[in-house]
Structures are given as structure tokens and as C-alpha cells.
PDB file of N, CA and C in Angstrom:
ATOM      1  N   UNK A  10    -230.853 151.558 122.169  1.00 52.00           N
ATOM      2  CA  UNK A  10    -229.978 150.704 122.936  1.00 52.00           C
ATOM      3  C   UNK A  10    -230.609 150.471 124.301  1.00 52.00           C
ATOM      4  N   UNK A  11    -230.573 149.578 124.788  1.00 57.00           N
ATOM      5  CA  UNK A  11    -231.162 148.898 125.989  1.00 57.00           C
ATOM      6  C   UNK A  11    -230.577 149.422 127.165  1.00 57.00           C
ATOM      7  N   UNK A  12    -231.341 149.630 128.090  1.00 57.00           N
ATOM      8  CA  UNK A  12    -230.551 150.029 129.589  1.00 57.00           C
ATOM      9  C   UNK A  12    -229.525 148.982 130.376  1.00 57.00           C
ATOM     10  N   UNK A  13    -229.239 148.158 129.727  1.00 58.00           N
ATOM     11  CA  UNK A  13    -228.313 146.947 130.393  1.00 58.00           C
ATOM     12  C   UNK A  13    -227.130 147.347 129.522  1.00 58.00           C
ATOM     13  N   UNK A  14    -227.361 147.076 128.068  1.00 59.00           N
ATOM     14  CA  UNK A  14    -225.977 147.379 127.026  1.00 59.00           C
ATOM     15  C   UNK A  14    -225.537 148.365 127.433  1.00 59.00           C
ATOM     16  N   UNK A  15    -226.216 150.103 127.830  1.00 58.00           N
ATOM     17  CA  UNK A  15    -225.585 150.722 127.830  1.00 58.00           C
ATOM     18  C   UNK A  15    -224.751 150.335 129.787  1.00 58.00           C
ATOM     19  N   UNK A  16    -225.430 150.193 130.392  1.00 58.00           N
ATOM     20  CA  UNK A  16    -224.360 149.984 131.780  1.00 58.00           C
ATOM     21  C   UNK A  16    -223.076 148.911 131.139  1.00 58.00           C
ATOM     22  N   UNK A  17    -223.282 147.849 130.536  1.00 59.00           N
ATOM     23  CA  UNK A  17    -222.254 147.179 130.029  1.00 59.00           C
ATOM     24  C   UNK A  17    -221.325 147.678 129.268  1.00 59.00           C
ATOM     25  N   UNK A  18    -221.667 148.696 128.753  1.00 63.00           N
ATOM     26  CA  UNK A  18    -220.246 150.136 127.751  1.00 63.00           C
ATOM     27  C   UNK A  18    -220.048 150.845 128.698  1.00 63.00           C
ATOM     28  N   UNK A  19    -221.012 150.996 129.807  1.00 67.00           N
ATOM     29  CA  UNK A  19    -219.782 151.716 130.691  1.00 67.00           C
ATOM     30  C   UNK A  19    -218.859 151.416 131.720  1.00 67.00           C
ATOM     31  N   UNK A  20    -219.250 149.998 131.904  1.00 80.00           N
ATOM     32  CA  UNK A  20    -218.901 149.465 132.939  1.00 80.00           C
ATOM     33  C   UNK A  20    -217.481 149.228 132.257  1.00 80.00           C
ATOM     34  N   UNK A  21    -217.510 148.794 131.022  1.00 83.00           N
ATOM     35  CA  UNK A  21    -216.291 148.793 130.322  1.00 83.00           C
ATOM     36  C   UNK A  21    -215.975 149.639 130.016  1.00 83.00           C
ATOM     37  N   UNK A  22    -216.150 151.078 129.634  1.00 83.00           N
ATOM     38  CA  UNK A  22    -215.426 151.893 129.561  1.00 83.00           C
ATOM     39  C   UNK A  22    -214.725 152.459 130.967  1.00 83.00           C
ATOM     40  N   UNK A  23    -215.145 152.329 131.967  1.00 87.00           N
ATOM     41  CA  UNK A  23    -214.575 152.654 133.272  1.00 87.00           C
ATOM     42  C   UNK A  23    -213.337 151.521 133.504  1.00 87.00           C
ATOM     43  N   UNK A  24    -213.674 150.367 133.068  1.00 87.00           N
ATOM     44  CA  UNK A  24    -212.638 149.252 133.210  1.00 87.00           C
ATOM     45  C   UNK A  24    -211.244 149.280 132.331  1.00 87.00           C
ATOM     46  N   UNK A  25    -211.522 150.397 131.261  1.00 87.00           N
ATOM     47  CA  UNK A  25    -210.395 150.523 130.048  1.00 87.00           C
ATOM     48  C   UNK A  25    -209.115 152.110 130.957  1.00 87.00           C
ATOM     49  N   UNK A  26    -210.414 152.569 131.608  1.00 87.00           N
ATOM     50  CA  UNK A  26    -209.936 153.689 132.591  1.00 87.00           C
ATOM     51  C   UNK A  26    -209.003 153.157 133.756  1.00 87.00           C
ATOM     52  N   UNK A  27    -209.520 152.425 133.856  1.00 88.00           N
ATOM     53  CA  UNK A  27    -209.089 152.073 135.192  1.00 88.00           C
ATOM     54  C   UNK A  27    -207.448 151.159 134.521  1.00 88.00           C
ATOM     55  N   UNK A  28    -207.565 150.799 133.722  1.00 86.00           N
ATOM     56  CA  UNK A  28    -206.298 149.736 133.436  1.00 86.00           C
ATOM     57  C   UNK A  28    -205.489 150.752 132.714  1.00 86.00           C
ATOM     58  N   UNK A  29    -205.780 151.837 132.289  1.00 84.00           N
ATOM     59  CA  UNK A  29    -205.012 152.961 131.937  1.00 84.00           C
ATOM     60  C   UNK A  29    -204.277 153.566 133.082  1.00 84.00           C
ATOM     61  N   UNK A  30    -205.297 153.935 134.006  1.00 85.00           N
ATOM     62  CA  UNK A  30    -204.562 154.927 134.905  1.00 85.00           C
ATOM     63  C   UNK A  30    -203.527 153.607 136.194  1.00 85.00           C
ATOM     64  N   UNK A  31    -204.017 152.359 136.108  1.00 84.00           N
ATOM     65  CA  UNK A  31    -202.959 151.935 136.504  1.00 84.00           C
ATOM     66  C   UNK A  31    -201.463 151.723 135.647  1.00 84.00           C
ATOM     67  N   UNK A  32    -201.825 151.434 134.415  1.00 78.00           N
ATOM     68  CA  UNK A  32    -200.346 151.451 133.650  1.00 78.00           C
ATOM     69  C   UNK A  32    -199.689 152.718 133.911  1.00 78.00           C
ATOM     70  N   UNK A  33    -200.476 153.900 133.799  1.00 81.00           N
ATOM     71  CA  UNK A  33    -199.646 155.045 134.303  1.00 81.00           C
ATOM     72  C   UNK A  33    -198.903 154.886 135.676  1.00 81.00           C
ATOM     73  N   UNK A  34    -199.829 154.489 136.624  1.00 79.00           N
ATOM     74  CA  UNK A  34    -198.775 154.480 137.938  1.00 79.00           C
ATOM     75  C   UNK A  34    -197.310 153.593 137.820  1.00 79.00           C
ATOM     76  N   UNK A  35    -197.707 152.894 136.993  1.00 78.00           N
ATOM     77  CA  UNK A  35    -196.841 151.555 136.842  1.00 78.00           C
ATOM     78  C   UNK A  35    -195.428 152.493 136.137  1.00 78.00           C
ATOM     79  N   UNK A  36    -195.844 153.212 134.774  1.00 76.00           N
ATOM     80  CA  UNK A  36    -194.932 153.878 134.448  1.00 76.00           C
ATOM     81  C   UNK A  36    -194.284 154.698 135.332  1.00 76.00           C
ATOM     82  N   UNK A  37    -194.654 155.716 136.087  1.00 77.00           N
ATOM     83  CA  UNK A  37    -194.306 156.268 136.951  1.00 77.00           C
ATOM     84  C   UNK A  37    -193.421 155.683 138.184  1.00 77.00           C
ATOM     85  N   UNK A  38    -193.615 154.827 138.674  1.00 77.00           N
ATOM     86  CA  UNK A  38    -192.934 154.049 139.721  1.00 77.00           C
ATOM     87  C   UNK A  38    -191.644 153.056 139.037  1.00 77.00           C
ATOM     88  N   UNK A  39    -191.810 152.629 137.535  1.00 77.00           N
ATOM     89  CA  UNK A  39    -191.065 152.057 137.033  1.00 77.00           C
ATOM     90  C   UNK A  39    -189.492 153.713 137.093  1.00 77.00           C
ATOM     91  N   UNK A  40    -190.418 154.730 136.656  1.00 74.00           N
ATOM     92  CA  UNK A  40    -189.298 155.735 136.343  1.00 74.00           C
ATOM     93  C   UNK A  40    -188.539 156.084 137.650  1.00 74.00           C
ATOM     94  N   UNK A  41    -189.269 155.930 138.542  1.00 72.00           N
ATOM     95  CA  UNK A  41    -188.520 156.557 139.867  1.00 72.00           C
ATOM     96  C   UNK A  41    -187.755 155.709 140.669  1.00 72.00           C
ATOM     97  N   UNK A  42    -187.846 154.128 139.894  1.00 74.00           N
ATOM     98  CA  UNK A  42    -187.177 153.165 140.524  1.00 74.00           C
ATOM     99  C   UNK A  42    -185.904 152.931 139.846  1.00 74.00           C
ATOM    100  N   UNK A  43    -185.595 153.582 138.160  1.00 71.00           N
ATOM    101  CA  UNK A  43    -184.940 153.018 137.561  1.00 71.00           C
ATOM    102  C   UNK A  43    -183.975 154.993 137.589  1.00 71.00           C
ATOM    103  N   UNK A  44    -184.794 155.554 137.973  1.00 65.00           N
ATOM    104  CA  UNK A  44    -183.977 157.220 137.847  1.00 65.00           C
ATOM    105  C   UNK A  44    -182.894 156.473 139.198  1.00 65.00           C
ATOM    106  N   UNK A  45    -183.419 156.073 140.157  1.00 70.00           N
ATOM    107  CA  UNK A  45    -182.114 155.895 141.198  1.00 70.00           C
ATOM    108  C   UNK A  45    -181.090 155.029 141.205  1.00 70.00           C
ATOM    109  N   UNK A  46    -181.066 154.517 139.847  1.00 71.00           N
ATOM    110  CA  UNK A  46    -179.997 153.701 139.686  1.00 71.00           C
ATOM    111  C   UNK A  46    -178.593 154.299 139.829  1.00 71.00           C
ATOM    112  N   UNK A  47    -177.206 153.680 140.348  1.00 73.00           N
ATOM    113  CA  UNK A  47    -175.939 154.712 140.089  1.00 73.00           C
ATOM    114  C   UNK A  47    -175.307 153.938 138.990  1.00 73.00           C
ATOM    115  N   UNK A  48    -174.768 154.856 138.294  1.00 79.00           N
ATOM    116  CA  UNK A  48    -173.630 154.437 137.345  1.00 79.00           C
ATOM    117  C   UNK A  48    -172.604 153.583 137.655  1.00 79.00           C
ATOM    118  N   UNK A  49    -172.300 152.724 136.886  1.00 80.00           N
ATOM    119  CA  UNK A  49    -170.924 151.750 137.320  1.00 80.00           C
ATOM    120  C   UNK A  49    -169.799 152.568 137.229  1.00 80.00           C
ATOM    121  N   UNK A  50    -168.511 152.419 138.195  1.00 85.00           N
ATOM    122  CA  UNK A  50    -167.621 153.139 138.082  1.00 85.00           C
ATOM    123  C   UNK A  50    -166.887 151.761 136.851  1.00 85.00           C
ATOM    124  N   UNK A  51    -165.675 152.380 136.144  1.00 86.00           N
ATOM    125  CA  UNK A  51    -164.923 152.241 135.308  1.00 86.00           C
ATOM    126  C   UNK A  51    -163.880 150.446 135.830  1.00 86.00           C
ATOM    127  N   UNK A  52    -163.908 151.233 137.214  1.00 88.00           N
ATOM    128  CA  UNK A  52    -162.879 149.938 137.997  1.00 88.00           C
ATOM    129  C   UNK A  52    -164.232 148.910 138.266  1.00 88.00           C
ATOM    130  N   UNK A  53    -165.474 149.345 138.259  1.00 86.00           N
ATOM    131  CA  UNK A  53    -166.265 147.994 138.846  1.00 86.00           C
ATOM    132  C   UNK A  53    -166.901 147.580 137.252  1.00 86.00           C
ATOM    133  N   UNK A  54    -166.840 148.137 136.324  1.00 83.00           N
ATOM    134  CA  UNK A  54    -166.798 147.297 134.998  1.00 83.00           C
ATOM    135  C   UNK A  54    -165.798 146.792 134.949  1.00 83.00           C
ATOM    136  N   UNK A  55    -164.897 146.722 134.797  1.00 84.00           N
ATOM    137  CA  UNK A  55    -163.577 145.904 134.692  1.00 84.00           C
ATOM    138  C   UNK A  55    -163.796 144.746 135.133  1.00 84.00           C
ATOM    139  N   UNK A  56    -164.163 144.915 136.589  1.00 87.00           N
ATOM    140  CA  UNK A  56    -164.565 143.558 136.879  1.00 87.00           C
ATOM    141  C   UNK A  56    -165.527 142.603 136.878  1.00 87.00           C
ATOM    142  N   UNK A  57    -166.665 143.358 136.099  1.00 87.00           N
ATOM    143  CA  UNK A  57    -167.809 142.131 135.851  1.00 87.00           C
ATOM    144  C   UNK A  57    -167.226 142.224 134.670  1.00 87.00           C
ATOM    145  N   UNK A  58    -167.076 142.781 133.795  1.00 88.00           N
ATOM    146  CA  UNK A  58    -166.853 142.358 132.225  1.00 88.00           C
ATOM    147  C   UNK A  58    -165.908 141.911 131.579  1.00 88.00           C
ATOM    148  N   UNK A  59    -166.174 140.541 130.776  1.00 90.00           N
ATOM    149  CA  UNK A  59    -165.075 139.910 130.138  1.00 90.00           C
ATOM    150  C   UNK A  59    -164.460 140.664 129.133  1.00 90.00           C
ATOM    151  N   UNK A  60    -163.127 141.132 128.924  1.00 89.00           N
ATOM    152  CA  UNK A  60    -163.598 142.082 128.029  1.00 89.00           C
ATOM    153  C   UNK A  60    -162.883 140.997 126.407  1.00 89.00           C
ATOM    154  N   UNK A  61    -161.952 140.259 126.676  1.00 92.00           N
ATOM    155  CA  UNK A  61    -161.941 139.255 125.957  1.00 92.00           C
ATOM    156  C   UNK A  61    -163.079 139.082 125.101  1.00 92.00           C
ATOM    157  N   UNK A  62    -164.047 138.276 125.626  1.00 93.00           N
ATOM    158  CA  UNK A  62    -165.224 137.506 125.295  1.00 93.00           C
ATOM    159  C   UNK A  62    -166.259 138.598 124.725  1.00 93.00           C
ATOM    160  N   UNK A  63    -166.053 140.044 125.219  1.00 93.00           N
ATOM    161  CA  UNK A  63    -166.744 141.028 124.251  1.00 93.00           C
ATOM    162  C   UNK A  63    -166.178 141.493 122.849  1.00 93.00           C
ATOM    163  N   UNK A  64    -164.685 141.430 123.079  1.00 93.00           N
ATOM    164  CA  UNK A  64    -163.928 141.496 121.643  1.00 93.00           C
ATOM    165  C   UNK A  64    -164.694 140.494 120.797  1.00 93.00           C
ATOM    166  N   UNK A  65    -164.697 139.200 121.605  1.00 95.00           N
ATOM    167  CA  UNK A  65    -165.094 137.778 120.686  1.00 95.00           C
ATOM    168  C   UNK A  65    -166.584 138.112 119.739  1.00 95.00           C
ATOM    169  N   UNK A  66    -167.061 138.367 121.024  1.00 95.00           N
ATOM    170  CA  UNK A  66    -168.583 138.698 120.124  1.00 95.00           C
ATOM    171  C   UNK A  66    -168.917 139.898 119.418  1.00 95.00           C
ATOM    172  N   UNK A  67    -168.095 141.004 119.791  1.00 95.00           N
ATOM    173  CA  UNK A  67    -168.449 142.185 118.442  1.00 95.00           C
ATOM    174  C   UNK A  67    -167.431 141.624 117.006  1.00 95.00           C
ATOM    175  N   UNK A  68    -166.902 141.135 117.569  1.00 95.00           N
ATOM    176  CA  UNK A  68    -166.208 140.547 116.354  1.00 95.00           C
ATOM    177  C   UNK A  68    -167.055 139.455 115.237  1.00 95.00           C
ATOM    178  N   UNK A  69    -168.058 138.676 115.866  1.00 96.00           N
ATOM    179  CA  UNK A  69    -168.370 137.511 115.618  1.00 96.00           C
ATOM    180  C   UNK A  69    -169.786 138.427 115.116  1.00 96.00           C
ATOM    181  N   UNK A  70    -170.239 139.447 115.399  1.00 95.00           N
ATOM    182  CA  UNK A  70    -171.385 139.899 115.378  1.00 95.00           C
ATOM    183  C   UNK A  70    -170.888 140.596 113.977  1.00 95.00           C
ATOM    184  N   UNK A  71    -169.701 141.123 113.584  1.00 94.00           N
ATOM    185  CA  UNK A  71    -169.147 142.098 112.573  1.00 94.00           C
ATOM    186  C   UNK A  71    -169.392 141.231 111.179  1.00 94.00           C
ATOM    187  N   UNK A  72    -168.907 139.938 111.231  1.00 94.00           N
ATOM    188  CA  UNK A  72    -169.023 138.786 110.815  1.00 94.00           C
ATOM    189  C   UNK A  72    -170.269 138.562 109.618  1.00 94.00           C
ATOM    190  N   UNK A  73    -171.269 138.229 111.009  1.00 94.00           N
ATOM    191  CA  UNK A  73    -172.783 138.448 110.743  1.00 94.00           C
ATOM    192  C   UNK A  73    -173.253 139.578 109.884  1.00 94.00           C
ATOM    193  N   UNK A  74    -172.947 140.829 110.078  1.00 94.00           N
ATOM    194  CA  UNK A  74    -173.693 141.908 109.626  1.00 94.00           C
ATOM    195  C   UNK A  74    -173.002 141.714 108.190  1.00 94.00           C
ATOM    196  N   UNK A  75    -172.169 141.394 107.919  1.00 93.00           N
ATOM    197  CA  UNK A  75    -171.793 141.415 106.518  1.00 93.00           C
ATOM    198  C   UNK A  75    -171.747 140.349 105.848  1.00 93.00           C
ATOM    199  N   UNK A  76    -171.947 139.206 106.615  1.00 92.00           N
ATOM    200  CA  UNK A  76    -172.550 138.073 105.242  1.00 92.00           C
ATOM    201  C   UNK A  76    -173.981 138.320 105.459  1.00 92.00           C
ATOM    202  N   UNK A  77    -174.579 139.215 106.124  1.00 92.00           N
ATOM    203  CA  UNK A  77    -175.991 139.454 105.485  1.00 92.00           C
ATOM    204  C   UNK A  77    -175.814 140.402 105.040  1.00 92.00           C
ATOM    205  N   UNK A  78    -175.244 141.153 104.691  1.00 91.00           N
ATOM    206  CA  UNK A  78    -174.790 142.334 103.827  1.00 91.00           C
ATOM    207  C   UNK A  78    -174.371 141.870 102.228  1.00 91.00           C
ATOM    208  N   UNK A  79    -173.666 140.873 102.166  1.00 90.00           N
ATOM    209  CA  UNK A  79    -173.563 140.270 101.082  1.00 90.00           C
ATOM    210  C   UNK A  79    -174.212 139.328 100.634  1.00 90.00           C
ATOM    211  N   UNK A  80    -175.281 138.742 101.387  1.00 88.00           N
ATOM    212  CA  UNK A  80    -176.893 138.158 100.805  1.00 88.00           C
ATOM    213  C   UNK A  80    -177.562 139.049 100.344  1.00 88.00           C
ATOM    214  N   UNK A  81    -177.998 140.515 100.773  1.00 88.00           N
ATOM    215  CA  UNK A  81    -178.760 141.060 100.561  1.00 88.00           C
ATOM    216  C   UNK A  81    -178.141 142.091  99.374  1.00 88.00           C
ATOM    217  N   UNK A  82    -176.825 141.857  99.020  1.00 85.00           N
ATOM    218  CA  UNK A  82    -176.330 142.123  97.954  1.00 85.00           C
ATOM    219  C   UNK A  82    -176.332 141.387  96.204  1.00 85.00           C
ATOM    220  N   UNK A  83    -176.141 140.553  96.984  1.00 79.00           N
ATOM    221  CA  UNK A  83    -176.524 139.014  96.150  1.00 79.00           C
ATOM    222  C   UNK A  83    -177.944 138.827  95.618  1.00 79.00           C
ATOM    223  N   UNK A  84    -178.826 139.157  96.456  1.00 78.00           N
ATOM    224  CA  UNK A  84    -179.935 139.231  96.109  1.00 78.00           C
ATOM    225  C   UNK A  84    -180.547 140.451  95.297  1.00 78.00           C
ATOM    226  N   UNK A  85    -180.193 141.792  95.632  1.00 69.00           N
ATOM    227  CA  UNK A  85    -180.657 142.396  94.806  1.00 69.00           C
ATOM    228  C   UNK A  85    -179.935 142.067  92.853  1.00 69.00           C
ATOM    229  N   UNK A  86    -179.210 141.780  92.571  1.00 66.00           N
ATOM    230  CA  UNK A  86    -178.564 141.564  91.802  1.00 66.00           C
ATOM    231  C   UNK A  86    -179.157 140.062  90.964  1.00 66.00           C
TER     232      UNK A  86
END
């Protein structure tokens, strides 16, 4: 192997290093940004959430799961 190819495997292998140990920081700072989150209290869900319109859609979602439940019934058959 040639003295250029090999600086070019390492130059890339240092470059695979290097984009590693930044995703790590990335992970790391992602965790310490998202550990300080606070919990919603009970009274401040109430008020962002429709709770109507969530009935609507687990309902509408219940729906879903079982006419593909009964395709995939249909189909094995």
C-alpha cells in the first residue's frame, strides 16, 4: 500500500473519530438538557389538552386497529 493511501485511511479514520466523539457530546448535552425538564402539573394539562378531541382520536384510532385487525384476519383465511 502506498504512503498516500495509507495517510488517506487515516485521515479517515481520525475523521470517523472525530464524528463519533462529537455525536457523543451531542448525546450528552441532549441528556442534560432534556433531564431538566419539569413535569406538567395535572391543572396545567387540563389546560393545554383537549380532552374531548383526545376521546375523538383514541376512539377513531380504536377503529383503525381493528379494521386492520380484521384485514389481516381476512387475509390469513
Amino acid at each position: 500500500m502506498s504512503n498516500t493511501k495509507r495517510q488517506d485511511m487515516k485521515s479517515s479514520a481520525e475523521y470517523v473519530e472525530q464524528h463519533l466523539q462529537t455525536l457523543e457530546k451531542t448525546d450528552i448535552t441532549e441528556m442534560l438538557y432534556y433531564s431538566q425538564e419539569q413535569a406538567f402539573s395535572p391543572e396545567e394539562l387540563a389546560k393545554v389538552v383537549n380532552e374531548q378531541r383526545l376521546i375523538e382520536l383514541l376512539a377513531q384510532s380504536d377503529a383503525f386497529l381493528s379494521s386492520v385487525n380484521a384485514a389481516i384476519e381476512d387475509f390469513d383465511k
